[in-house]
Short mmCIF file of C-alpha atoms in Angstrom, two decimals:
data_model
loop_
_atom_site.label_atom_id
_atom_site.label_comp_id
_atom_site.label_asym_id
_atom_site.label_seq_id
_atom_site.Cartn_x
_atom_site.Cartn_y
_atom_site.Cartn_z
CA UNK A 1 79.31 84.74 86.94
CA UNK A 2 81.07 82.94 89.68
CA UNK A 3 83.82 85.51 91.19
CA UNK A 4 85.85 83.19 93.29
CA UNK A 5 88.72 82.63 91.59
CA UNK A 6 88.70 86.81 90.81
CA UNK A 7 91.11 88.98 92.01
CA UNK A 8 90.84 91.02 95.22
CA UNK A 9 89.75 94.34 94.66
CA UNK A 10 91.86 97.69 95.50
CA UNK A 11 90.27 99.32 98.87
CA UNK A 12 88.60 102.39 98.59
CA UNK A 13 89.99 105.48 100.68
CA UNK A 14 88.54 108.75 101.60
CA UNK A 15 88.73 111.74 98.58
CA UNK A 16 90.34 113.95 101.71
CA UNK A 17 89.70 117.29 101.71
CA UNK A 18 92.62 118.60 98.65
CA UNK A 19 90.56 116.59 95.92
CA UNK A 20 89.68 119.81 93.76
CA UNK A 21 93.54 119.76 92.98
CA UNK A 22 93.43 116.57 91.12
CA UNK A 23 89.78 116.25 90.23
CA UNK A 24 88.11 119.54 89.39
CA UNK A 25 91.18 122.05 89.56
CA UNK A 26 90.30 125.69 88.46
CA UNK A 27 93.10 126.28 85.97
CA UNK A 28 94.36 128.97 86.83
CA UNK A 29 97.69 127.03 88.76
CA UNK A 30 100.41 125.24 86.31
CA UNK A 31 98.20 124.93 83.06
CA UNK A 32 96.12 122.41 84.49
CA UNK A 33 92.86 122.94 83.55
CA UNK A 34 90.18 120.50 84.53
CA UNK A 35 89.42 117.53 82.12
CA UNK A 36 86.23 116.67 83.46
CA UNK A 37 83.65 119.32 83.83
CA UNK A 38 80.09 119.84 85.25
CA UNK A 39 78.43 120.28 82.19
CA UNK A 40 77.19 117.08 79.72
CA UNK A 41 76.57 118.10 76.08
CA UNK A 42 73.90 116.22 73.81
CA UNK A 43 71.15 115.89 72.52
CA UNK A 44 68.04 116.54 74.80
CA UNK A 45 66.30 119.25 76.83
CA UNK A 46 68.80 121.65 78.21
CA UNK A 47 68.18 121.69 82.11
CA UNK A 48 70.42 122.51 85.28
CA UNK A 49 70.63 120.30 88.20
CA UNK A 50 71.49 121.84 91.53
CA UNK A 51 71.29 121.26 95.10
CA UNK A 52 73.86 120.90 98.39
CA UNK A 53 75.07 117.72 99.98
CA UNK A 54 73.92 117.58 104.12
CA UNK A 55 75.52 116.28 106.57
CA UNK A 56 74.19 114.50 109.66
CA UNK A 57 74.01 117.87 111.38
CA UNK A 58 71.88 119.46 108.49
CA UNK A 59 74.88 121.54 107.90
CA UNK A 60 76.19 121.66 104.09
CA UNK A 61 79.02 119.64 103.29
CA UNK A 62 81.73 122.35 101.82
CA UNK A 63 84.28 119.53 100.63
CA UNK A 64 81.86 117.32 98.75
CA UNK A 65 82.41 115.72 95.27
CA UNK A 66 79.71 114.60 93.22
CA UNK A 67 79.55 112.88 89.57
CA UNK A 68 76.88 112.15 87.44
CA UNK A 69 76.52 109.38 85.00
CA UNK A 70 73.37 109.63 82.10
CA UNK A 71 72.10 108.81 78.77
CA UNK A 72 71.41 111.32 76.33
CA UNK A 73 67.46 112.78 75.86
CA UNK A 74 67.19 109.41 73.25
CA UNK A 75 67.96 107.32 76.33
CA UNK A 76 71.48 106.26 74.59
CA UNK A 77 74.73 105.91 76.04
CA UNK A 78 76.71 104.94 73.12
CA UNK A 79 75.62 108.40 70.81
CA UNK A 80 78.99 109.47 69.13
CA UNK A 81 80.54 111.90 70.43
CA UNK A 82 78.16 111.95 73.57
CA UNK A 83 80.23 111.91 77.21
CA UNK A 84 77.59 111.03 79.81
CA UNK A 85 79.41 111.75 82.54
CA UNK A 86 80.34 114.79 84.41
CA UNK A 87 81.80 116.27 87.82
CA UNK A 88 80.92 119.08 90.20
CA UNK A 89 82.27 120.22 93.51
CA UNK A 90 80.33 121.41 96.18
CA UNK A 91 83.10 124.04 97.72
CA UNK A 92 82.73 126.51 94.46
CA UNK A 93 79.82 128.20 95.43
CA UNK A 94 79.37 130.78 98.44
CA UNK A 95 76.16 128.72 99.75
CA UNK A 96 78.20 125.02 99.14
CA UNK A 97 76.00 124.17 96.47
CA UNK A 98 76.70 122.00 93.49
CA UNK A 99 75.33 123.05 89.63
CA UNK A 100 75.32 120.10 86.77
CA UNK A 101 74.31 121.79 82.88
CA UNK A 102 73.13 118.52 80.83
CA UNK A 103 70.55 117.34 78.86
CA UNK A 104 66.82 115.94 80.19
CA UNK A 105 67.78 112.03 80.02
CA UNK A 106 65.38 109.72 77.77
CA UNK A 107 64.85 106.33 79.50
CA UNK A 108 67.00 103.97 78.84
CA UNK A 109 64.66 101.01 77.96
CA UNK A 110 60.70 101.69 77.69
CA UNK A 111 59.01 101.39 80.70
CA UNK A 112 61.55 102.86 82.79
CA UNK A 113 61.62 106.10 84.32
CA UNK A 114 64.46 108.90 83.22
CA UNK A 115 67.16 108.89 85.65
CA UNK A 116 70.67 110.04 86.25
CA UNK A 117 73.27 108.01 88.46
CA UNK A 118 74.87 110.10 90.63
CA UNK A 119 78.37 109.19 93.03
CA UNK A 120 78.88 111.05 96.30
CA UNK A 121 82.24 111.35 97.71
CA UNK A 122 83.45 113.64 100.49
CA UNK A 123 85.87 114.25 103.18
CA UNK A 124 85.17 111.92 105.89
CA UNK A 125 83.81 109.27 104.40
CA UNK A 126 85.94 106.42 103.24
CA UNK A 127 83.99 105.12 100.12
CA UNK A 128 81.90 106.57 97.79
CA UNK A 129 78.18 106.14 98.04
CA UNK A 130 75.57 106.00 94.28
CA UNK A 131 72.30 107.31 94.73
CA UNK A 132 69.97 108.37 91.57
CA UNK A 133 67.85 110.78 90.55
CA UNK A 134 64.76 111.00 89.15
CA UNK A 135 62.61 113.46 87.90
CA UNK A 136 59.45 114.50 89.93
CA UNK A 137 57.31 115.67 86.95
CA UNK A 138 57.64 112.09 85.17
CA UNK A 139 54.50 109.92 84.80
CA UNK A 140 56.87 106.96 84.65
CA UNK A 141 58.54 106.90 88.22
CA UNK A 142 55.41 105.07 89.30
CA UNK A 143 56.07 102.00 86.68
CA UNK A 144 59.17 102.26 87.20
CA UNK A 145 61.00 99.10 88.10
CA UNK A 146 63.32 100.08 90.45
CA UNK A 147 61.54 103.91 91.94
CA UNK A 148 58.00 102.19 92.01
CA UNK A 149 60.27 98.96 94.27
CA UNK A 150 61.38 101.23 96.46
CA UNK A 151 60.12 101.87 100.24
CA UNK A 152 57.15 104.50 99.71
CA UNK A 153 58.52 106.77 102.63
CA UNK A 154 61.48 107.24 101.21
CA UNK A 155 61.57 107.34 97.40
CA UNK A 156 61.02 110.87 97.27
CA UNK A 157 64.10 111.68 98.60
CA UNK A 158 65.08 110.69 94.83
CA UNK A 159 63.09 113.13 93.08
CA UNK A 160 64.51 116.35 91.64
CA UNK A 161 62.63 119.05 91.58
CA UNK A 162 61.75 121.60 88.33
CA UNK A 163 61.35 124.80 88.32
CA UNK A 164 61.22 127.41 85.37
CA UNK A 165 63.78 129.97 85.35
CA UNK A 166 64.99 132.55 82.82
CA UNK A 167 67.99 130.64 82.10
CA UNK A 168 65.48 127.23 81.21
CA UNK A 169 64.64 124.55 83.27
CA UNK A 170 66.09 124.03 86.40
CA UNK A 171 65.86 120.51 88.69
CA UNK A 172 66.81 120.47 92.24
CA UNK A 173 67.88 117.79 94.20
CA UNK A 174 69.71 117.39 97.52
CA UNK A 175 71.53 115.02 99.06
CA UNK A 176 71.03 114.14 102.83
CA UNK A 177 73.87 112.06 104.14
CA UNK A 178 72.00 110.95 107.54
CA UNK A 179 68.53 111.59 109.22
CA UNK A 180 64.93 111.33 108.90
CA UNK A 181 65.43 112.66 104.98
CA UNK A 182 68.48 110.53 104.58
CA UNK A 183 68.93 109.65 100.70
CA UNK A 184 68.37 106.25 99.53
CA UNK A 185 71.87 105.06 98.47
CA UNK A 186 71.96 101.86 96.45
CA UNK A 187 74.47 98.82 97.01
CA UNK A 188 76.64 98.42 94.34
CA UNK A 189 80.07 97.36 96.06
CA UNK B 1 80.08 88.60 95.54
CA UNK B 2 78.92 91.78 97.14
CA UNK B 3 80.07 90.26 100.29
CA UNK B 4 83.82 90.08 98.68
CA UNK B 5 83.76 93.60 97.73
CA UNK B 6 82.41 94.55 100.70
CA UNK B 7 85.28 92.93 102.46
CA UNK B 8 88.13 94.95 100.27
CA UNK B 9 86.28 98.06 101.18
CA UNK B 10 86.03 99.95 104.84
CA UNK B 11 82.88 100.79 105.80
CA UNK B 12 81.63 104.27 104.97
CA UNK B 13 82.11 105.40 108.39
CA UNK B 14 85.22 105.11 110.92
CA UNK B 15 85.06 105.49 114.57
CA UNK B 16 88.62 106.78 114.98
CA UNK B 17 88.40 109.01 112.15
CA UNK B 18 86.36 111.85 113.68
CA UNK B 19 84.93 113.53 110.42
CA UNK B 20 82.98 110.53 109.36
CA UNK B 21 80.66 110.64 111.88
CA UNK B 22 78.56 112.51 110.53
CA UNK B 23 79.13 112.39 106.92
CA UNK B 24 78.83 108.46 106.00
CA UNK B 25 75.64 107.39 105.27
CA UNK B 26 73.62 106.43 108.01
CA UNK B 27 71.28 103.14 106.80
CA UNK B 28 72.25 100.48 105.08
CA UNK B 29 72.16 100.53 100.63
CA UNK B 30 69.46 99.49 99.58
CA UNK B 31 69.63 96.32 96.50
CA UNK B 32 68.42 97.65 93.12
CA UNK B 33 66.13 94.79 93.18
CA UNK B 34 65.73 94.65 89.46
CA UNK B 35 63.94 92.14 87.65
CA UNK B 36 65.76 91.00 84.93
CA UNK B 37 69.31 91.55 87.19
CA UNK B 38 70.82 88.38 88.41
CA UNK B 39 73.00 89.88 91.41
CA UNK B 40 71.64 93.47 92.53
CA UNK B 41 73.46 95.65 89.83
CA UNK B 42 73.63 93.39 86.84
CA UNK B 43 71.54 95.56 84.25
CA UNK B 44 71.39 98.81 85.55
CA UNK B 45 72.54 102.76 84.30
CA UNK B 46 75.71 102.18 87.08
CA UNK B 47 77.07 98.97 85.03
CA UNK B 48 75.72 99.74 81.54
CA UNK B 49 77.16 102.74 81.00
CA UNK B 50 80.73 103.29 79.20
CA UNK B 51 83.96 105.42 80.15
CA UNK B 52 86.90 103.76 79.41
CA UNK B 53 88.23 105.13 76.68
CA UNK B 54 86.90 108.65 76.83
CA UNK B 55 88.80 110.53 78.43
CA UNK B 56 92.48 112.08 76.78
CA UNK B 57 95.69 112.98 79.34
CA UNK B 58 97.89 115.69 78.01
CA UNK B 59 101.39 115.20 76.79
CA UNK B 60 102.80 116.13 80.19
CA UNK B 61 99.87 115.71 82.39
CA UNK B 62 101.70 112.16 83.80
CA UNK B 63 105.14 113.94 84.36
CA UNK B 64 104.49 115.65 87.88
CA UNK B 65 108.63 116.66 87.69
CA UNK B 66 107.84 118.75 84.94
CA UNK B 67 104.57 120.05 84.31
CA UNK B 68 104.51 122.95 86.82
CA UNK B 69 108.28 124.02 86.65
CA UNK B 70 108.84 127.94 86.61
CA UNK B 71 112.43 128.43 85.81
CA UNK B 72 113.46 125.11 88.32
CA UNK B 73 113.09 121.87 89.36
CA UNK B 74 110.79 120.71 92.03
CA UNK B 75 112.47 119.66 95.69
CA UNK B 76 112.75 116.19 97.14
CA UNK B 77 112.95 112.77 95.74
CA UNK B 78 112.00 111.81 92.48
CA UNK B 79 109.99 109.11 92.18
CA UNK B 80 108.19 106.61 88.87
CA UNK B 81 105.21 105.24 89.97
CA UNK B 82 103.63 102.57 87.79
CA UNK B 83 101.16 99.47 87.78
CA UNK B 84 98.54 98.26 85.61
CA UNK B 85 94.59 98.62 86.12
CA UNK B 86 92.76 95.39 85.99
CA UNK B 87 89.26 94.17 86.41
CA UNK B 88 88.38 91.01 89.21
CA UNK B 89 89.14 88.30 86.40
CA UNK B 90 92.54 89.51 85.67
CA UNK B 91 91.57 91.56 82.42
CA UNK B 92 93.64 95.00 81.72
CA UNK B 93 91.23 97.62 82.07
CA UNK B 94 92.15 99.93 78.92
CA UNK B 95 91.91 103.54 78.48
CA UNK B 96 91.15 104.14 82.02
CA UNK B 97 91.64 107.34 83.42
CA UNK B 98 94.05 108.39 86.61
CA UNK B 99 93.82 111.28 88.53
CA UNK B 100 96.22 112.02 91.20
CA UNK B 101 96.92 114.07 93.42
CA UNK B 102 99.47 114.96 96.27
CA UNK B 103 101.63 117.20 99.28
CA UNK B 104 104.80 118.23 98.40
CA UNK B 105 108.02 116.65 99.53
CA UNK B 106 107.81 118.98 102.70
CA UNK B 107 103.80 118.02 103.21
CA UNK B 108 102.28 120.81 101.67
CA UNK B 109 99.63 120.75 99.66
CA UNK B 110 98.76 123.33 96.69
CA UNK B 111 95.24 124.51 97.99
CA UNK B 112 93.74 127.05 99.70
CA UNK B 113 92.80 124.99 102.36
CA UNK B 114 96.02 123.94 103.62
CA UNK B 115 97.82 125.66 106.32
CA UNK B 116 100.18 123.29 106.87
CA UNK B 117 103.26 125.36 108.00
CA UNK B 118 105.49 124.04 105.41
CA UNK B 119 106.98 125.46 102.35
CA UNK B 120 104.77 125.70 98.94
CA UNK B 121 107.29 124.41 96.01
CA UNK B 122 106.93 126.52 93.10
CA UNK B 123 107.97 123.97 90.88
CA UNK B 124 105.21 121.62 92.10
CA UNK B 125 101.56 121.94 91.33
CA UNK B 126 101.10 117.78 92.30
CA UNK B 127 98.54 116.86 90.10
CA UNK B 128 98.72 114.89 87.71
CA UNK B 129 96.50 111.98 85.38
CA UNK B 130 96.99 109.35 82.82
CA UNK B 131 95.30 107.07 80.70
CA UNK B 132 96.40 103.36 80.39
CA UNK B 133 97.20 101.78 77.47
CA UNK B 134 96.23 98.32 75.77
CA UNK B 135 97.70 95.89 78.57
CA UNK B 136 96.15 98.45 81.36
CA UNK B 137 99.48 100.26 82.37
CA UNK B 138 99.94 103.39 83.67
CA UNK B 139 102.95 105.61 84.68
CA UNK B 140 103.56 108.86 86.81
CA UNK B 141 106.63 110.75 87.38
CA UNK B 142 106.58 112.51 90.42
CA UNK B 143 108.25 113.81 93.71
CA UNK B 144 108.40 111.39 96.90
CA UNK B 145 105.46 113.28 98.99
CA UNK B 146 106.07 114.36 102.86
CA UNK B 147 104.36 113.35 105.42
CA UNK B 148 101.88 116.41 107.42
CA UNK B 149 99.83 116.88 110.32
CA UNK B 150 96.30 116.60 110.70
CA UNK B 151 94.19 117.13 113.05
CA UNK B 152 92.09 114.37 113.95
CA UNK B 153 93.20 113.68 117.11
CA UNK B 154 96.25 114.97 118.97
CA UNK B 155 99.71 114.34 116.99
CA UNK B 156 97.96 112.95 114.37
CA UNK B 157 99.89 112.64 110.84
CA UNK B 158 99.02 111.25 107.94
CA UNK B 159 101.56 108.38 106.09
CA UNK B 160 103.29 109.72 103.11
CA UNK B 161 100.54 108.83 100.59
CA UNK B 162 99.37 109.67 96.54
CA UNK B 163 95.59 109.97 96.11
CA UNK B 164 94.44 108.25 93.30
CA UNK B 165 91.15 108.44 91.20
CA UNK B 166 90.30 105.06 89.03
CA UNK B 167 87.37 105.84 86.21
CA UNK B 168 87.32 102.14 84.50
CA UNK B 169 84.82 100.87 82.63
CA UNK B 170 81.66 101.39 84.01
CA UNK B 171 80.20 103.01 87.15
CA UNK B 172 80.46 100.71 89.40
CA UNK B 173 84.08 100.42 88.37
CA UNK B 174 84.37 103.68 90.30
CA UNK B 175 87.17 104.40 92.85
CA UNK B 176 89.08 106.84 94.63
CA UNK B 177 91.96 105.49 96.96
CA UNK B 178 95.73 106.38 98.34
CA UNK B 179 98.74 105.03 97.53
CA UNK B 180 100.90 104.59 100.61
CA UNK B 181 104.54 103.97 100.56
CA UNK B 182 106.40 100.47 102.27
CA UNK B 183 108.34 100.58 105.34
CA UNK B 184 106.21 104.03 106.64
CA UNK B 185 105.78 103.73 110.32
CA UNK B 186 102.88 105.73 110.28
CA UNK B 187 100.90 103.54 108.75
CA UNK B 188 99.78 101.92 112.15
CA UNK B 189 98.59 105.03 113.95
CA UNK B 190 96.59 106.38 110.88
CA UNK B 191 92.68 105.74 111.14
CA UNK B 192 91.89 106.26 107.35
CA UNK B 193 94.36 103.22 106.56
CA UNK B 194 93.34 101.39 109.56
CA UNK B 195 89.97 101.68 108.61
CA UNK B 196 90.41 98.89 105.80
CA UNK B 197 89.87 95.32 107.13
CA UNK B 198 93.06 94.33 107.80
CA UNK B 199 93.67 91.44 104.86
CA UNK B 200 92.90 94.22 102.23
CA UNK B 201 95.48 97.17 104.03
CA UNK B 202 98.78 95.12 102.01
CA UNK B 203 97.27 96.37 98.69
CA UNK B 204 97.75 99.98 98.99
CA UNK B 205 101.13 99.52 99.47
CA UNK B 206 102.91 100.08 96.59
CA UNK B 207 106.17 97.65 96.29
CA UNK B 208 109.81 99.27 95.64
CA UNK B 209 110.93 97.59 92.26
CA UNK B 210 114.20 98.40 90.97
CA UNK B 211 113.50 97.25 87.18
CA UNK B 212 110.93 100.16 87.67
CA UNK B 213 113.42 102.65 88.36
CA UNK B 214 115.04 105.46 86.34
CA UNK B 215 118.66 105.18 86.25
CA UNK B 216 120.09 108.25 87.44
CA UNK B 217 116.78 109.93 87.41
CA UNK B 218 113.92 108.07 89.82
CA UNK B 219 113.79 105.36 92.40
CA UNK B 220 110.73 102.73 91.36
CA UNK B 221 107.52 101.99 92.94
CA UNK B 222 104.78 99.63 91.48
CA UNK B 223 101.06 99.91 92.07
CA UNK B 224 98.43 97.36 90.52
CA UNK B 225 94.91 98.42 90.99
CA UNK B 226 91.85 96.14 90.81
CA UNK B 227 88.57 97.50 90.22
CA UNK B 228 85.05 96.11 90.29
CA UNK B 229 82.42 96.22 87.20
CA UNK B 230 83.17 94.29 84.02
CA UNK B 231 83.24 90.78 85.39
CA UNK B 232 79.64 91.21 86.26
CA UNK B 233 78.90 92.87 82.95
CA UNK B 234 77.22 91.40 79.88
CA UNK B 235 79.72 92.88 77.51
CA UNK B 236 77.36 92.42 74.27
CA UNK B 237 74.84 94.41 75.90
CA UNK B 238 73.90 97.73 74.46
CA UNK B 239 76.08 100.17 76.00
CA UNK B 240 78.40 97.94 77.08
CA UNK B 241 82.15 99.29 77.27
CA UNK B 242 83.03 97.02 74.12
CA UNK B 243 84.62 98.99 71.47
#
């Protein structure tokens, strides 16, 4: 899979701070309602996913975007009709915190752990950065090949955590930009 | 090859541009490390999983002259912006999606959060999105945007620039980037475009093309975008973007 003779690749910028214009616009300006939304439909355990994005300071980031890539609770990507892939903002909410509705994910090949991919982009920074999360009530994570892999002080910062609330289950996860809880982010670019 | 696409991209972080001090990450990405994946991301969720091709644009979603009149015609320059999406080898990436998004021909944005003391153009919401078609083309109609202050640093303005959001075949494929315009002589004082290693800066410029033009209607620009993802992609794989 030699890449030398490929094509340079198109620089990444920063999402700036107007993104919820383009990206997850409200609707209520011009008829254009928002294509992409922060909920996943399939089949699978209804859950929520919520959390804030930090910044170095431990303050909430206000002007974060974050996606989320997943399979279905069958661990498929390729279910007809299934969209694996949603979009929240973090600026919505009065505390600056960020709410996914989706499905539990089933692994995606046995022996690995359920997991969602998840792509952070913000004002101020200038490319995007994928984490993932995984679920803290999993048996799995520990045979997991990549979680189990991972530095032992700091794979818990990829662990959502559930909680039982009247509307169903309910996972939270935050993201830490810098510090001593800083997320892992992986190297994909 | 991650050492290629590290060299297209700036780093997270920016010294001159003040807000990313504290908002890139601080440590280094870590390598999935998986066994079975040659090169870091080779098998994983982030390169297995499919979007092209699931996403649908409305009819006038593209057309940023039209979609938000009310009872006129937006202000300034009209402008056709248009370019193909491709993958590293060359390969039209098809039914990608394209978000943009943009100021106003007197640098105003439509949100809440900008209080840039310049006129709002009620004709011009400045959003706008496409998909590409079978050879990876896309096509916006728009208005030439205006440059506006920021405030980064004393005097500090940004280039006249369209933000664009690339969702290609996979997740890895992912990016967000701006559009900047040839000839703007504020593309040397700006930190966010300065912040791309120098050999890369050329490609978001997009290139004035006549044959792109509208007669009587729009002046021509051209854009290509490359993204990462399906060269390093088994494309038989289960899940793969293959349809």
């Amino acid at each position: 899979m030699s890449n030398e003779t490929g094509l340079p690749l198109t620089p990444s910028q920063t999402v700036g701070p107007y993104f919820t214009l383009g990206l997850t616009p409200t609707g209520h300006e011009a008829g254009f309602g928002p294509l992409i939304t922060n909920e996943i439909r399939g089949e699978g355990e209804p859950i929520t996913i919520h959390g804030k994005v930090f910044d170095g300071a431990g303050k909430p980031v206000n002007d974060a975007m974050l996606e989320i890539v997943q399979a279905d609770g069958d661990g498929r990507l390729d279910t007809p009709g299934f969209i694996g892939f949603a979009r929240a903002g973090t600026g919505e909410a009065a505390d600056n915190s960020y709410t996914f509705k989706t499905v539990k994910p089933g692994p995606l090949r046995s022996g690995e752990a359920p997991h969602i991919c998840m792509i952070v982009f913000m004002r101020g920074m200038l490319l995007h950065a994928y984490t993932r999360i995984y679920f803290a009530d999993e048996a799995a994570n520990s045979n997991d090949p990549v979680f189990s892999r991972l530095p032992e002080d700091r794979r818990e910062t990829l662990l959502a955590r559930r909680a039982e609330t009247a509307g169903g289950a309910s996972y939270e996860f935050d993201v830490h930009m810098q510090g001593d809880r800083e997320t892992i982010f992986f190297r994909h670019l | 090859m991650s050492g290629k696409r590290l060299s297209a991209h700036p780093a997270y972080t920016y010294p001159d541009y003040k807000s990313s001090a504290l908002r890139g990450p601080g440590r280094e990405p870590v390598d999935l490390g998986e066994p079975g994946a040659k090169q870091s991301s080779g098998a994983g969720l982030e390169s297995r999983a499919s979007l092209a091709g699931r996403f649908k644009a409305g009819e006038l979603d593209h057309d940023l002259t039209r979609s938000a009149r009310r009872g006129g015609e937006p202000l300034g320059e009209r402008i056709a912006v248009s370019g193909r999406v491709l993958d590293e080898r060359g390969n039209p990436v098809r039914g990608a999606l394209i978000e943009v998004w943009q100021a106003n021909a007197a640098g105003r944005y439509r949100h809440k959060a900008d209080d840039h003391d310049a006129p709002v153009d009620p004709n011009f919401h400045g959003a706008g999105r496409c998909v590409t078609d079978g050879e990876g083309r896309y096509r916006f109609l728009t208005i030439q945007p205006g440059a506006y202050p920021w405030q980064n640093h004393h005097n500090a303005w940004r280039p006249r620039h369209i933000h664009f959001s690339v969702i290609g075949d996979s997740p890895i494929s992912r990016l967000v980037t701006q559009m900047y315009f040839p000839g703007d002589p504020l593309l040397d004082l700006d930190p966010i475009f300065q912040a791309v290693p120098a050999a890369a800066r050329g490609r978001l410029i997009a290139h004035f093309d006549l044959g792109l033009t509208q007669p009587e209607f729009a002046l021509g620009y051209h854009f290509d975008i490359v993204v990462a993802g399906s060269g390093a992609t088994p494309r038989d794989d289960h899940g793969s973007s293959a349809k």
